[in-house]
mmCIF file of C-alpha atoms in Angstrom:
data_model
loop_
_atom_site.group_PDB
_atom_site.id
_atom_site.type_symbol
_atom_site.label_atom_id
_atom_site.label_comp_id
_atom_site.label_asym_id
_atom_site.label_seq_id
_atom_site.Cartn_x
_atom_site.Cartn_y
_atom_site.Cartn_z
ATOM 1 C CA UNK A 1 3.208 -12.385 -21.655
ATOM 2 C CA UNK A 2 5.882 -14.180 -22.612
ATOM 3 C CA UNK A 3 8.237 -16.485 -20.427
ATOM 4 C CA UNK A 4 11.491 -14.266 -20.906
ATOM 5 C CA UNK A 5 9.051 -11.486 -19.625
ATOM 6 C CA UNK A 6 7.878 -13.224 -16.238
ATOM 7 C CA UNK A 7 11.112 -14.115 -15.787
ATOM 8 C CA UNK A 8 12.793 -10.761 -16.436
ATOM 9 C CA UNK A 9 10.165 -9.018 -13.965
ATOM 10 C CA UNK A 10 10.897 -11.513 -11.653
ATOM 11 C CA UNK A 11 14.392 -10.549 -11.185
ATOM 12 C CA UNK A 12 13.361 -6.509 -11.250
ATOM 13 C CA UNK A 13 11.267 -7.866 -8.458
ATOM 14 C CA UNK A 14 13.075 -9.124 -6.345
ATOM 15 C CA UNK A 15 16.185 -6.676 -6.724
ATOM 16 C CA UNK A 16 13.645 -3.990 -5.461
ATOM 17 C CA UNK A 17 13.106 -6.455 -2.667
ATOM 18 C CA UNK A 18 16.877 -7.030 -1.746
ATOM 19 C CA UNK A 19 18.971 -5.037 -3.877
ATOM 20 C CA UNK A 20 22.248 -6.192 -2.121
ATOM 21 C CA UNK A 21 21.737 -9.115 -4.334
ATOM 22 C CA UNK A 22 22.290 -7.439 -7.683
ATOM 23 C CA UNK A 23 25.374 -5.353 -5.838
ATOM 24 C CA UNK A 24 26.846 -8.676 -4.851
ATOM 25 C CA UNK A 25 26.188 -10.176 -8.699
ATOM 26 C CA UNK A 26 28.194 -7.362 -9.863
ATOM 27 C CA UNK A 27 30.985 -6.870 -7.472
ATOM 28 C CA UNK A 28 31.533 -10.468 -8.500
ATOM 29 C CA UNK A 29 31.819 -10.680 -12.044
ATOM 30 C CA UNK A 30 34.092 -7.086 -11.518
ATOM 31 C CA UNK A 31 36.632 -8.734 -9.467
ATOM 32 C CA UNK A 32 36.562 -12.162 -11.746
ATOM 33 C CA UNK A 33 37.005 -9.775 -14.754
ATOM 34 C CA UNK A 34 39.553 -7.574 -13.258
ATOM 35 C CA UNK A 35 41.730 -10.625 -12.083
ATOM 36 C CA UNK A 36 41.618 -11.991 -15.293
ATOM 37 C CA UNK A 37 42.784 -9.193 -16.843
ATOM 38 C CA UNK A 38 45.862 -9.149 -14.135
ATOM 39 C CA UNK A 39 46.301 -12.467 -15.090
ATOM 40 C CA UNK A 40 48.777 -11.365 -17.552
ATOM 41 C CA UNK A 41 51.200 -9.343 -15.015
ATOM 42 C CA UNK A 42 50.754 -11.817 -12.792
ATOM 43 C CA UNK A 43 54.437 -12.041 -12.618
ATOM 44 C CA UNK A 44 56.428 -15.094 -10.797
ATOM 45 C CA UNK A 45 53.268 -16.255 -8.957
ATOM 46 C CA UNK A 46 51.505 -19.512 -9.709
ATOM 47 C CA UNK A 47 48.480 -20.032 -11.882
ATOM 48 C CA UNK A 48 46.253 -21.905 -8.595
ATOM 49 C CA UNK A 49 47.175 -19.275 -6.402
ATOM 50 C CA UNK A 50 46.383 -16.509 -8.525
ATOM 51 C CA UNK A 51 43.150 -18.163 -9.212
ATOM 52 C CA UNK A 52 42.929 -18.986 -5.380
ATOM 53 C CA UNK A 53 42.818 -15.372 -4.769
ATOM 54 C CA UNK A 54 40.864 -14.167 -7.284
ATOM 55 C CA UNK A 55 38.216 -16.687 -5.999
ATOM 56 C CA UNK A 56 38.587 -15.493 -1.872
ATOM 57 C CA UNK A 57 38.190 -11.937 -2.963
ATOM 58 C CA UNK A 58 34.993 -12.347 -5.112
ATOM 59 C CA UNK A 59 33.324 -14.734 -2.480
ATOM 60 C CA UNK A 60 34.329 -12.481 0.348
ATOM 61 C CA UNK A 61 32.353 -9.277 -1.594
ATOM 62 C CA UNK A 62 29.629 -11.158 -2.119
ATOM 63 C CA UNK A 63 29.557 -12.898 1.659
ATOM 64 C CA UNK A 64 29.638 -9.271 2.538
ATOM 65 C CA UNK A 65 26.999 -8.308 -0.077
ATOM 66 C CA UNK A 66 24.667 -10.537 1.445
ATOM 67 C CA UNK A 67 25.903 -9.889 5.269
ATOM 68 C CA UNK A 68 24.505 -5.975 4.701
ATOM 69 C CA UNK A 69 21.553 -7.692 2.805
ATOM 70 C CA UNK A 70 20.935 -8.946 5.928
ATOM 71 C CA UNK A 71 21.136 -6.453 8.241
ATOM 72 C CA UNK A 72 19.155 -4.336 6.025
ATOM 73 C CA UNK A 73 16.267 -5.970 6.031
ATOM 74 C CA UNK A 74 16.488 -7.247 9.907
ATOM 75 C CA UNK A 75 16.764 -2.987 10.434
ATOM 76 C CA UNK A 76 13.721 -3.002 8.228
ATOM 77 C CA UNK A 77 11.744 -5.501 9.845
ATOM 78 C CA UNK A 78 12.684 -4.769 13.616
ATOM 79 C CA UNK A 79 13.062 -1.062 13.349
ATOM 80 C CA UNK A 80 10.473 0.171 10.697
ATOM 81 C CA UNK A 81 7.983 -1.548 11.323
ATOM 82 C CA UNK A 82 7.479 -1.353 14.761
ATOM 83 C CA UNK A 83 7.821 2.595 14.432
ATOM 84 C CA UNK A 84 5.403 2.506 11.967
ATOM 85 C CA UNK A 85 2.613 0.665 14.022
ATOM 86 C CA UNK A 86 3.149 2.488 16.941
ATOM 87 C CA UNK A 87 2.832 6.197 15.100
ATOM 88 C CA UNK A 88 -0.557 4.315 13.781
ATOM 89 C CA UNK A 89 -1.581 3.247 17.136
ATOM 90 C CA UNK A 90 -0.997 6.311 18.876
ATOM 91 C CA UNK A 91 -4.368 8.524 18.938
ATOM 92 C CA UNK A 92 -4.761 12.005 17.408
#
């Protein structure tokens, strides 16, 4: 197996394991690439605040990707699970 292999199933990996991670990849590079494209009508407004607020918009998706990562997997962990092992401890 080759190294871009391992690496590639690595990622499929863990985006099954946290797939808020992938969602937060993309929202990214969707509001970079749709800001740029704005860029042109941007109008009267400065260059560095344009770019400012392209770059509080993409961190705030992603800060919100991974927030609902988060509680995702704590509702996994602590909610699941515990269901889980008590349906297998009760007797039948």
């Amino acid at each position: 197996m080759s190294s871009y292999e391992e690496n590639e199933s690595k990622f499929l990996r863990k985006a099954k394991e946290n797939p808020f991670v992938p969602i937060g990849m993309a929202g990214f590079f969707a509001i970079v690439g749709y800001r740029l494209m704005k860029m042109k009508s941007r109008g009267d407004t400065k260059m560095s605040v344009h770019l400012i607020h392209m770059r509080v918009a993409a961190q705030g998706f992603v800060v919100g990707a991974m927030t609902v990562g988060v509680l995702f997997s704590m509702y996994r962990e602590y909610y699941l699970k515990p269901r889980e092992q008590q349906k297998a401890a009760e007797p039948k």
